Amino acid sequence: MPHRPIKRILIANRGEIAVRIIRACRELGITAVAVYSDVDRSALHVRRANQAVALGGATSGESYLNKTKLLEAARKARVDAVHPGYGFLSENADFAEAVEHAGFKFIGPPPSAIRTLGDKTEARKRARELGVPTVPGTVEPLVDAGQAFDVAGAVGYPVLLKAAAGGGGRGMRIVNSEDEMPSAFATAHSEALNAFGDGRLYLEKLIENPRHVEVQVLADSHGSVLHLGERECSVQRRHQKVVEESPSPIIDEAMRAQMGDAAVTLARSAGYVNAGTVEFIVDAKKNFYFLEVNTRLQVEHPVTELVTGIDLVAEQIRIAGGGRLEQRQAEIRQRGHAIECRVYAEDPANRFLPSTGTLERYVLPEGPRVRVDNGYRQGDMVNLYYDPLLAKVVTWGRTRKESIAAMKRSLAEFHIGGVRSTIPFCQFVLSHGRFLKGDYDTGFVAMYFAPEALYREGNRAQVAAAIMAARAKARMTGVAPGDDATFTTQRSREWKKNRHATLR
Amino acid sequence: MEKEPARHIALARNEYLVAINGVRMRVLLNSDGVATVNGVRHAYDLHESPEGGTSLIMDGSVFEVAVLARKRQRADQDGIPDASERIAVSVNGTDFEAAVDDRHSLLVKSLMKTTAHDARSITVRAPMPGLIVRIEVEAGQAISAGQGLLVLEAMKMENEIRALQAGRVKEIFVQSGRAVEKDERLMLIDAE
C-alpha cells in the first residue's frame, strides 16, 4: 500500500478534543482543518484551526454525525487524512471504511478491527477464546426481553444490560430484579438505538462496585503492539468517568504486566493498528475481567501522556502515515503520577443534570504541573446539542500526593459563572479520605457523595455573595449604598421637581 | 425553605433580605465600602476588571466575584409569581443563586399571600431542558411511587422522570416529541 505523507488533516469533531488534535497537527507541521455546525461558528476549535469548513445544521445528526457532509468537507479541503476524535463517528466502522474508500487515511484502527473489537459481544467471544477472563453472561446479543429474563435468572440478579455498539454509559441499565426488566430492557434498547443506530443489547452478571481500570494500547502497521500502562477510572457518575488517574493506586508491577499482556494479546489477535484502550473491571480481590475495547482515543488519554511522555495523538498520526513505533515495551515507564478532572456543564447538586446557558465567567487555571484541554471561551453558549464536556484539567506530580495538591489548587483557580459545572464535585472527591487513600471503587459516588457536601466555601463566600446581590438589587432600583429613607424622600422630591422642569 | 412570611420585618431603604442556599441574611449597605450582614460589619473594596470579573477584598480576604445576567423569574407556586429578585452571583467560580427582597418586594409579597395552595396536587416539572421522548402514563391513571412517568432526552441521554409518591395523574401538559424548557410544567399529579 503506497503511503502518501499526511500533510493535511480534517478533524471530524468539536470541543476540547478537536482543539487537542489541532494542537498536535500544528506541532507536527500539519495543516489542521476544522469542521463546524452553524452554532459552532465561533467555537474555540474553529479559531484554533488553520482552515475550517462549514457543515451547517445544529444537531449532531445534521453536522458532526453526518458522514456525507464530512466526506464532502474532506474532499473540499483536499485533506490526506481524517481524525475522528472520540464520540461521534470515532467507533463507526462504516465511516472509517467510507473515509478509506474516498481515498483518505482514517486516523484510527482498520474498519475490520473496529468491527471485531468494537462490537462488545464479538470482543467478549474473542477474549474468552484467548483465555482473557470475562464476566459471566451472554456471548450473543439478546434476541428479546424474554431471553434477558432467562439469562438473568441463570447468572443471578443483579445484572447489567449493555448496548452492543456503544459506550459512555448510553444504553446501559442495571437490573436488580425481574420486575425491573421490562422497563429497563425497553429504555436501554431505545437509548442504544438513538445513540448508536443499533439497539442490540447483551447481558452480564453485575460485579458490584468493581474498580474500573483500563490499559492504553498503541499498535503500528508493522506488527508492533505496545501497552502504555493503566488508567484508574473508578470515580464515575451514571457509569461515566469524572476523575481518572495513572498509575492506579492498587495495581502493582506484576498485575500491570498481566493486564498489559491481556490487552496486547487481544489487540494483536484482531490485527489492531493505532491507539486503543482495553477496559477491565477489577473486583475486591483484585481479579480482573475484560470489559470492552474502545477502538479510539479516550477522553482521559492525557494522564497516560503525562506519565509516559508519549504524545498519543502525534503517535496516532504517525502510525496512520505508516510510521513505526520507536519504543519497545521495556522502555515504557510510568513516571510520577497524573490525575485528570473532567469539567462538565452539569449540576452536581441536581443529579448531574445538564446545565445550559452562557459562560459569563470562564477563567482557566494556569501555572506549574497543570495542563488544560479546553474547548470553550468566556461568553460562549453551552447548548443542548452536544456532549456537555467543557474542559479537562490534568495535573502531574512526582507522587500522587503532589498531583492531587496541584489539582486542588488548579480547580480553585478555575472559575465558571453562569453555568453549573462538575468542579465542586471534583473538589469533593479530591478532599475525600477514601480517595486520598486510593481506597475507592465505582460505588464511590453512590456511597459517599451527597449534594449537601458541595458548596462548602464557608460563610465568607456566602456573605460576599449576599453583599454583591444586595448591591445589584440596589443598583436596579436606583438606591445608592448609604441611602436611608429620609435622604431618599428628599431626593425623590427633588427628582420630581427636576422632571417637571425638564418636561416644561 | 422560608416558611414564615417576611412581612413583619421592617427594612430600611438600603437594607435587603438575601436568601442563598436556604440561609437568610439581612444585608444593610451602610456605605460604598461597608455592609452589615446579620449585624456584623464588613469592610470591603471592589475593583472591576474590563474583562468582566470583579476583585473583591472583604475584611482582608480576596475574592473573584461577578454578578451574572439575571435569571428568568420563575413562578414560585403555580400561578403565583415570586416577587423576590433572583440574582446570580459568582464567587470564586461558584454560582450563588440569591433571592433578594427589599421593602417594596416584601410588601408585594405580603399582599399576594392568597388562599392556601392545594398541597395534594403536585406539579411535575422538567428538571432540565430537553425533548419528550415518550409519555408512559395516561391522564386518570393511578400511579405508584417510583413509577416512570415520562422519558426526557437531553444531550443524548434518556432520563426517566419518575413519580416521587403514589397518586393519580390529573393532567398531562405535554406530548411526546415536544421540546420543553427547564422547569416547564409536565404533569399534575393528585397525591394519595
XYZ file of C-alpha atoms in Angstrom:
696
model
C 0.000 0.000 0.000
C 1.605 3.305 -1.037
C 1.928 5.830 1.772
C 1.093 9.351 0.856
C 2.553 11.595 3.556
C -0.055 13.213 5.782
C 0.112 16.969 5.333
C -3.469 17.987 5.952
C -5.980 16.527 8.380
C -9.712 17.010 8.730
C -10.785 16.872 12.368
C -14.301 15.441 12.400
C -15.131 16.629 15.877
C -15.642 19.669 18.094
C -14.883 20.934 21.595
C -11.759 20.220 23.603
C -10.779 17.076 21.680
C -10.837 18.922 18.346
C -8.611 21.606 19.870
C -6.300 18.881 21.234
C -5.924 17.260 17.806
C -5.448 20.616 16.094
C -2.587 21.327 18.503
C -0.885 18.026 17.642
C -1.275 18.796 13.930
C 0.276 22.207 14.280
C 3.199 20.863 16.284
C 3.818 18.326 13.505
C 3.603 20.983 10.815
C 0.352 19.529 9.502
C -2.480 21.758 8.290
C -5.467 21.339 10.619
C -8.895 21.592 9.015
C -11.803 22.090 11.418
C -15.457 21.451 10.644
C -18.301 23.232 12.356
C -22.051 23.319 12.703
C -23.950 26.593 12.466
C -23.987 27.065 16.237
C -20.238 26.371 16.472
C -19.146 29.046 14.010
C -17.168 30.934 16.647
C -16.234 27.928 18.785
C -12.669 27.583 20.005
C -11.836 24.600 17.784
C -12.637 26.686 14.698
C -10.494 29.558 15.916
C -7.517 27.328 16.649
C -7.522 25.567 13.248
C -5.678 26.573 10.065
C -8.697 26.028 7.871
C -12.372 25.416 8.504
C -15.276 24.001 6.537
C -18.919 24.631 7.429
C -21.149 21.601 7.851
C -24.312 23.569 8.563
C -27.080 22.433 10.885
C -27.132 22.370 14.643
C -27.898 18.861 15.838
C -25.175 16.224 15.718
C -27.112 14.374 13.031
C -27.001 17.431 10.799
C -23.318 18.051 11.421
C -20.665 16.025 13.270
C -22.507 12.738 12.775
C -23.280 13.338 9.115
C -20.960 11.085 7.112
C -21.896 12.558 3.722
C -21.206 16.131 4.824
C -17.928 15.159 6.483
C -16.663 13.356 3.389
C -17.709 16.297 1.267
C -15.754 18.608 3.582
C -12.700 16.314 3.357
C -12.839 16.441 -0.439
C -13.365 20.170 -0.470
C -10.370 20.781 1.796
C -8.319 18.157 -0.104
C -7.084 16.563 3.095
C -4.899 13.469 3.343
C -6.496 12.054 6.455
C -9.462 12.297 8.806
C -9.175 12.201 12.608
C -12.494 11.305 14.243
C -11.549 12.224 17.850
C -13.750 10.387 20.355
C -17.537 10.087 20.410
C -19.477 10.947 17.236
C -18.221 8.657 14.410
C -14.978 7.564 16.047
C -16.121 3.973 16.558
C -18.223 3.694 13.434
C -16.653 1.087 11.117
C -18.815 2.171 8.167
C -17.497 5.699 8.473
C -13.894 4.501 8.711
C -14.499 2.413 5.603
C -16.139 5.277 3.714
C -13.194 7.529 4.593
C -10.714 4.977 3.248
C -12.805 4.330 0.106
C -12.857 8.049 -0.602
C -9.059 7.943 -0.647
C -8.284 9.407 2.780
C -6.480 7.813 5.699
C -8.659 7.146 8.707
C -6.650 8.008 11.817
C -7.728 5.038 13.874
C -7.874 1.277 13.586
C -8.820 -0.527 10.354
C -12.603 -0.985 9.918
C -12.244 -4.742 10.446
C -10.666 -4.186 13.876
C -13.392 -1.691 14.831
C -15.956 -4.345 13.911
C -14.413 -7.254 15.790
C -13.271 -5.383 18.892
C -15.775 -2.520 18.952
C -18.692 -4.922 18.985
C -18.834 -5.882 22.653
C -20.313 -9.287 22.010
C -17.672 -10.162 19.426
C -14.925 -8.845 21.650
C -16.113 -10.892 24.633
C -16.185 -14.019 22.495
C -12.679 -13.359 21.324
C -11.417 -12.649 24.834
C -12.833 -15.982 26.040
C -11.136 -17.811 23.189
C -7.819 -16.151 24.019
C -8.068 -17.043 27.689
C -8.615 -13.454 28.849
C -11.001 -13.564 31.856
C -14.562 -12.290 31.229
C -17.657 -11.767 33.385
C -20.422 -14.438 33.140
C -23.264 -13.509 30.766
C -24.413 -13.705 27.158
C -21.937 -14.216 24.355
C -24.506 -13.479 21.628
C -26.745 -10.365 21.615
C -30.115 -10.881 23.280
C -32.985 -11.812 20.983
C -35.703 -10.255 23.131
C -36.692 -9.350 26.694
C -37.784 -12.946 27.234
C -34.264 -14.207 26.715
C -32.998 -11.486 29.040
C -35.274 -12.963 31.754
C -33.866 -16.447 31.192
C -30.183 -15.498 31.190
C -30.580 -13.147 34.158
C -32.267 -15.964 36.064
C -29.375 -18.284 35.267
C -26.485 -15.968 36.265
C -28.476 -14.368 39.104
C -29.573 -10.773 39.698
C -28.381 -8.039 39.719
C -27.432 -7.972 36.044
C -26.281 -5.306 33.621
C -27.874 -4.613 30.222
C -25.473 -3.037 27.767
C -25.588 -1.767 24.213
C -23.572 -3.995 21.880
C -22.494 -0.981 19.845
C -21.874 1.757 22.339
C -20.014 3.207 25.243
C -20.137 6.071 27.653
C -22.981 4.651 29.689
C -25.560 5.032 26.962
C -27.919 2.115 26.518
C -26.774 0.700 29.846
C -29.053 -0.281 32.714
C -28.644 -2.125 35.992
C -31.494 -4.545 36.578
C -31.937 -5.562 40.213
C -34.894 -7.899 39.865
C -37.332 -9.468 37.411
C -39.924 -6.699 37.693
C -37.427 -4.075 36.586
C -36.519 -5.994 33.436
C -39.303 -4.913 31.017
C -38.843 -1.182 31.531
C -35.024 -1.428 31.723
C -34.877 -3.502 28.549
C -37.118 -1.054 26.653
C -35.182 2.030 27.799
C -31.741 0.564 27.158
C -32.840 -0.682 23.735
C -34.314 2.647 22.661
C -31.363 4.638 24.073
C -28.904 2.400 22.209
C -30.923 2.699 19.020
C -30.980 6.504 19.303
C -27.347 6.933 20.244
C -25.701 4.341 18.005
C -28.321 3.334 15.448
C -28.056 -0.201 16.828
C -30.403 -1.401 19.552
C -28.762 -4.784 20.225
C -28.114 -5.492 23.881
C -26.231 -8.046 25.826
C -26.402 -9.026 29.432
C -23.886 -9.913 32.066
C -23.734 -10.530 35.766
C -23.183 -7.318 37.654
C -19.972 -7.324 39.642
C -20.993 -4.906 42.333
C -18.817 -1.851 42.774
C -15.752 -3.033 40.893
C -12.842 -0.820 40.090
C -12.602 0.339 36.517
C -9.059 0.027 35.209
C -8.105 0.336 31.565
C -4.945 -0.263 29.576
C -3.747 2.019 26.788
C -2.575 0.180 23.694
C -0.591 1.506 20.743
C -0.016 -0.589 17.615
C 1.685 0.230 14.322
C 1.038 -1.281 10.917
C 4.306 -3.252 11.068
C 3.196 -5.668 13.773
C 4.478 -3.874 16.843
C 1.941 -3.667 19.711
C 2.721 -1.883 22.988
C 0.798 -1.139 26.145
C 1.343 2.151 27.936
C 0.200 1.133 31.389
C -3.137 1.607 33.048
C -5.571 4.331 33.970
C -7.753 4.096 37.040
C -11.227 5.438 36.204
C -13.390 4.351 39.126
C -14.865 7.718 40.051
C -17.985 7.625 37.901
C -21.456 9.016 37.919
C -24.096 7.407 35.651
C -21.383 4.967 34.502
C -19.390 7.881 33.115
C -15.941 8.771 34.340
C -15.212 12.091 36.023
C -11.809 11.680 37.702
C -9.047 9.465 36.307
C -5.504 8.777 37.388
C -2.392 6.926 36.303
C -0.890 4.813 37.736
C -3.765 3.159 39.612
C -3.229 3.114 43.384
C -3.898 -0.652 43.506
C -2.008 -2.019 40.517
C 1.470 -3.371 41.153
C 4.127 -4.224 38.580
C 3.061 -7.882 38.270
C -0.627 -7.123 37.769
C 0.247 -4.336 35.322
C 2.246 -6.791 33.250
C -0.622 -9.343 33.313
C -3.259 -6.835 32.280
C -0.937 -5.318 29.707
C -0.278 -8.734 28.188
C -4.007 -9.473 28.030
C -4.624 -6.138 26.284
C -1.792 -6.640 23.797
C -2.919 -10.210 23.051
C -6.460 -9.031 22.281
C -5.276 -6.168 20.079
C -2.814 -8.337 18.203
C -5.390 -11.072 17.555
C -7.677 -8.572 15.839
C -4.972 -7.022 13.673
C -5.352 -3.815 15.631
C -3.472 -0.736 14.440
C -3.355 2.745 16.050
C -4.392 3.784 19.597
C -6.964 1.811 21.531
C -7.994 1.092 25.078
C -8.806 -2.227 26.681
C -11.112 -1.776 29.649
C -11.206 -4.130 32.615
C -13.142 -4.305 35.820
C -11.304 -5.350 38.939
C -13.154 -6.913 41.884
C -12.366 -6.517 45.578
C -9.932 -9.474 45.409
C -8.054 -7.858 42.527
C -9.324 -10.328 39.931
C -9.594 -8.547 36.624
C -12.180 -9.222 33.925
C -12.201 -7.979 30.359
C -14.953 -5.419 29.849
C -14.670 -3.915 26.372
C -12.338 -2.310 23.863
C -12.620 1.344 22.921
C -11.308 1.483 19.376
C -10.366 5.154 19.531
C -8.605 7.806 21.540
C -10.036 8.129 25.072
C -11.170 11.310 26.795
C -8.708 10.546 29.609
C -5.699 9.933 27.356
C -3.739 12.912 28.803
C -2.952 11.143 32.106
C -1.108 8.475 30.136
C 0.667 11.165 28.120
C 1.851 12.925 31.265
C 3.274 9.816 32.934
C 4.778 8.174 29.825
C 5.830 11.327 27.984
C 4.302 9.904 24.799
C 2.050 12.181 22.750
C -0.741 9.776 21.822
C -2.309 11.970 19.158
C 1.036 12.555 17.449
C 1.644 8.772 17.559
C -1.799 8.162 16.057
C -0.961 10.437 13.159
C 2.484 8.898 12.660
C 1.034 5.389 12.718
C -1.675 6.322 10.208
C 1.086 7.643 7.942
C 2.803 4.237 8.051
C 5.363 5.118 10.708
C 6.855 2.598 13.125
C 6.625 2.695 16.907
C 10.046 3.747 18.134
C 9.825 2.393 21.675
C 9.987 -1.154 22.905
C 7.818 -2.419 25.735
C 10.697 -2.459 28.219
C 11.339 1.239 27.562
C 7.814 2.323 28.505
C 7.744 3.661 32.066
C 5.138 5.455 34.102
C 6.978 8.351 35.650
C 5.352 10.100 38.603
C 1.593 10.377 38.842
C -1.066 12.169 36.814
C -4.686 12.922 37.522
C -7.495 14.271 35.355
C -10.722 16.016 36.328
C -13.441 16.348 33.732
C -15.287 19.624 33.856
C -18.781 19.006 32.543
C -21.586 21.547 32.274
C -23.675 19.629 34.756
C -25.159 20.412 38.118
C -23.677 18.041 40.701
C -26.199 19.312 43.249
C -29.050 18.295 40.962
C -28.313 14.705 39.959
C -25.641 15.795 37.448
C -28.299 17.029 35.050
C -27.016 19.081 32.131
C -26.696 22.795 32.809
C -27.027 25.084 29.815
C -26.515 28.806 29.380
C -23.831 31.370 28.736
C -20.376 31.061 30.244
C -20.443 34.521 31.760
C -17.261 33.825 33.681
C -14.724 31.371 32.366
C -11.235 31.657 33.787
C -8.901 28.707 33.292
C -6.220 27.549 35.724
C -2.583 28.123 34.912
C 0.814 27.536 36.389
C 3.150 24.648 37.182
C 2.099 20.982 36.850
C -1.194 21.743 35.142
C -2.416 21.090 31.617
C -5.845 22.215 30.489
C -7.534 20.690 27.444
C -10.346 23.117 26.845
C -12.981 23.781 24.187
C -14.717 26.948 25.378
C -14.172 30.650 25.971
C -15.845 33.201 28.183
C -19.090 34.319 26.548
C -19.695 31.012 24.747
C -23.091 29.346 24.927
C -23.347 25.827 26.279
C -26.273 24.302 24.427
C -28.128 21.032 24.451
C -26.911 19.791 21.098
C -23.628 18.220 22.130
C -21.808 16.454 24.919
C -21.515 18.754 27.944
C -17.748 18.345 28.427
C -16.221 21.815 28.690
C -12.632 21.100 29.630
C -10.273 18.668 31.285
C -7.784 19.679 33.942
C -4.785 17.372 34.137
C -2.022 17.689 36.715
C 1.253 15.878 37.223
C 3.388 15.302 40.291
C 6.305 13.106 41.305
C 3.916 11.463 43.734
C 0.143 11.006 43.893
C 0.056 13.442 46.787
C 1.766 16.088 44.705
C -0.530 15.722 41.684
C -3.604 15.863 43.940
C -2.326 19.057 45.582
C -1.708 20.577 42.138
C -5.226 19.567 41.083
C -6.885 21.116 44.117
C -5.001 24.332 43.533
C -5.892 24.303 39.817
C -9.587 23.672 40.391
C -9.697 26.577 42.839
C -8.358 28.785 40.040
C -10.914 27.525 37.509
C -13.795 29.998 37.728
C -17.006 29.270 35.852
C -20.009 31.549 36.194
C -23.420 31.271 34.540
C -23.360 27.512 34.081
C -23.057 24.835 36.759
C -20.086 22.525 36.460
C -18.618 19.389 37.976
C -15.753 21.378 39.547
C -17.309 21.371 43.054
C -17.868 17.637 42.702
C -14.238 17.062 41.720
C -13.171 19.150 44.710
C -15.302 16.942 46.930
C -13.629 13.822 45.506
C -10.124 15.237 45.943
C -10.780 16.030 49.588
C -12.404 12.724 50.486
C -10.419 10.430 52.777
C -11.205 7.341 50.733
C -9.948 8.916 47.557
C -6.842 10.269 49.258
C -6.043 6.757 50.477
C -6.633 5.379 46.981
C -9.249 3.116 48.504
C -12.259 3.628 46.237
C -14.287 1.830 43.573
C -17.131 2.576 41.160
C -19.513 2.670 44.144
C -17.750 5.772 45.463
C -20.301 8.332 44.275
C -23.331 6.339 45.430
C -21.729 5.566 48.758
C -20.149 8.839 49.803
C -21.466 11.658 47.681
C -24.371 13.805 48.790
C -25.074 17.219 47.269
C -25.011 18.709 50.784
C -21.253 18.167 50.747
C -20.935 20.713 47.929
C -20.589 24.462 48.049
C -18.912 24.469 51.433
C -16.905 27.556 50.650
C -17.884 28.686 54.106
C -19.657 31.734 55.363
C -17.252 34.234 53.896
C -18.062 33.429 50.268
C -21.750 33.395 51.095
C -21.518 36.787 52.813
C -19.600 38.136 49.820
C -22.334 36.804 47.527
C -25.042 38.371 49.702
C -23.360 41.785 49.607
C -22.913 41.571 45.836
C -26.562 40.547 45.380
C -27.800 43.343 47.624
C -25.685 45.858 45.712
C -27.057 44.568 42.409
C -30.628 44.958 43.654
C -29.812 48.448 44.938
C -28.437 49.378 41.537
C -31.572 48.085 39.783
C -33.831 50.176 41.965
C -31.654 53.270 41.953
C -30.662 53.098 45.596
C -27.128 54.143 46.424
C -25.354 52.425 49.332
C -25.885 54.578 52.401
C -29.225 55.851 51.107
C -31.539 55.997 54.069
C -35.255 56.699 53.952
C -35.097 60.386 54.824
C -32.447 61.158 52.305
C -34.410 59.288 49.668
C -37.670 61.087 50.202
C -35.836 64.325 49.843
C -34.072 63.164 46.737
C -37.221 61.810 45.138
C -38.939 65.131 45.742
C -36.045 66.850 44.021
C -36.233 64.360 41.184
C -39.966 65.099 40.717
C -39.213 68.782 40.674
C -36.484 68.285 38.101
C -38.697 66.093 35.949
C -41.288 68.833 35.787
C -38.567 71.235 34.915
C -37.438 69.013 32.078
C -40.966 68.469 30.819
C -41.586 72.127 30.764
C -37.244 26.754 52.985
C -38.684 30.053 54.170
C -41.889 29.160 55.937
C -42.671 32.286 57.932
C -43.765 35.223 55.839
C -41.342 38.072 55.766
C -43.953 40.794 56.110
C -43.224 41.505 59.807
C -39.712 42.581 59.015
C -39.281 46.298 58.584
C -36.378 47.103 56.305
C -34.607 50.372 55.750
C -34.498 51.584 52.190
C -30.890 50.453 51.788
C -31.491 47.159 53.533
C -32.127 43.772 51.940
C -33.091 40.233 52.786
C -30.898 37.856 50.832
C -31.592 34.121 50.796
C -28.808 31.880 49.473
C -28.971 28.084 49.679
C -31.672 28.368 52.310
C -29.667 30.729 54.513
C -31.296 34.119 55.099
C -29.134 37.132 55.564
C -30.123 40.676 56.383
C -27.797 42.978 54.490
C -27.525 46.689 55.192
C -25.472 48.674 52.702
C -24.085 51.268 55.106
C -21.882 52.969 52.562
C -19.967 52.142 49.419
C -17.317 50.193 51.348
C -19.183 48.952 54.398
C -22.044 46.476 54.735
C -23.654 44.977 57.807
C -24.683 41.361 57.360
C -26.784 39.876 60.176
C -25.468 42.530 62.486
C -21.787 42.055 61.626
C -19.970 44.912 59.911
C -17.816 44.038 56.905
C -15.423 46.455 55.248
C -14.921 45.772 51.560
C -13.331 47.131 48.434
C -14.479 46.413 44.888
C -12.424 46.760 41.745
C -13.951 45.975 38.375
C -11.786 44.484 35.627
C -12.503 45.206 31.981
C -12.989 41.517 31.080
C -15.961 41.266 33.404
C -14.657 39.866 36.651
C -14.535 41.966 39.775
C -11.942 41.728 42.509
C -13.441 41.945 45.980
C -11.374 42.347 49.128
C -13.640 41.815 52.127
C -12.200 42.031 55.638
C -8.790 41.403 54.073
C -9.820 38.242 52.173
C -9.595 38.179 48.379
C -12.484 37.021 46.171
C -13.186 36.959 42.448
C -16.811 37.937 42.008
C -19.239 38.688 39.205
C -22.919 39.489 39.101
C -24.337 37.265 36.395
C -27.078 38.173 33.968
C -30.387 37.984 35.782
C -32.048 34.607 35.693
C -35.549 34.450 34.305
C -38.031 34.842 37.114
C -39.615 31.540 37.901
C -43.136 31.051 39.153
C -42.850 30.234 42.829
C -46.092 28.318 43.090
C -48.489 27.623 40.271
C -49.776 30.905 39.025
C -48.297 32.987 41.848
C -45.185 34.798 40.701
C -42.351 35.289 43.142
C -41.764 38.940 43.962
C -38.173 38.321 45.088
C -35.423 39.366 42.742
C -33.370 36.394 41.554
C -29.747 37.411 41.274
C -26.942 35.022 40.461
C -23.505 35.886 41.786
C -20.291 34.075 41.010
C -17.833 33.960 43.917
C -14.511 32.220 43.296
C -16.053 30.226 40.493
C -19.137 29.105 42.379
C -22.566 30.350 41.354
C -24.765 31.509 44.204
C -28.431 31.971 43.384
C -29.723 34.679 45.645
C -33.351 35.625 46.243
C -33.244 39.281 47.182
C -36.051 41.259 48.809
C -36.193 44.930 49.540
C -39.001 46.577 51.430
C -41.094 47.009 48.299
C -40.988 43.361 47.310
C -41.768 42.348 50.897
C -44.871 44.489 50.746
C -45.899 42.962 47.428
C -45.343 39.507 48.887
C -47.468 40.172 51.927
C -50.298 41.377 49.679
C -50.002 38.373 47.406
C -50.460 35.759 50.105
C -53.533 34.096 48.755
C -55.685 31.192 49.799
C -53.881 28.047 50.822
C -52.499 26.189 47.882
C -53.854 22.705 47.336
C -50.914 20.763 48.737
C -52.282 17.482 47.453
C -51.593 18.443 43.864
C -48.023 18.009 42.732
C -46.719 19.631 39.590
C -44.070 17.619 37.811
C -41.627 19.965 36.123
C -38.847 19.390 33.632
C -35.596 19.151 35.631
C -33.703 20.326 32.533
C -34.426 21.459 29.017
C -34.922 18.558 26.630
C -37.135 16.583 24.317
C -40.075 14.456 25.462
C -39.311 11.008 24.045
C -42.396 9.263 25.324
C -45.095 9.518 27.929
C -45.597 6.400 29.949
C -48.862 7.183 31.728
C -52.310 8.493 30.834
C -54.493 11.090 32.455
C -56.598 9.488 35.156
C -54.184 6.618 35.642
C -53.261 5.533 39.171
C -49.501 5.511 39.740
C -47.203 4.149 42.396
C -44.153 5.815 43.907
C -41.112 5.357 41.684
C -43.175 4.578 38.600
C -41.887 6.049 35.344
C -43.996 8.960 34.130
C -42.206 10.039 31.007
C -38.829 9.991 29.337
C -36.942 13.200 28.667
C -33.947 13.242 26.361
C -31.189 15.789 26.839
C -27.662 15.657 25.482
C -28.324 12.193 24.055
C -29.213 10.746 27.446
C -32.683 9.429 28.114
C -33.826 10.326 31.580
C -36.873 8.703 33.047
C -38.880 11.082 35.200
C -40.434 9.046 37.998
C -43.238 9.670 40.468
C -41.967 10.712 43.893
C -45.094 9.349 45.539
C -48.196 7.381 44.706
C -51.269 9.115 43.313
C -53.272 9.662 40.180
C -52.351 11.539 37.016
C -54.642 14.548 36.877
C -53.426 16.307 33.773
C -50.636 15.965 31.208
C -49.436 19.222 29.678
C -47.015 17.890 27.055
C -46.953 15.410 24.179
C -44.123 13.182 23.052
C -41.835 14.799 20.509
C -42.127 18.189 22.152
C -39.176 20.243 23.345
C -39.538 21.613 26.856
C -37.755 24.293 28.837
C -36.266 23.761 32.254
C -38.981 23.973 34.936
C -41.763 23.734 32.397
C -44.892 22.017 33.725
C -45.168 18.433 32.519
C -47.896 16.831 34.597
C -50.183 17.395 37.509
C -50.403 14.529 39.994
C -53.022 14.159 42.717
C -51.085 12.699 45.602
C -52.623 9.924 47.652
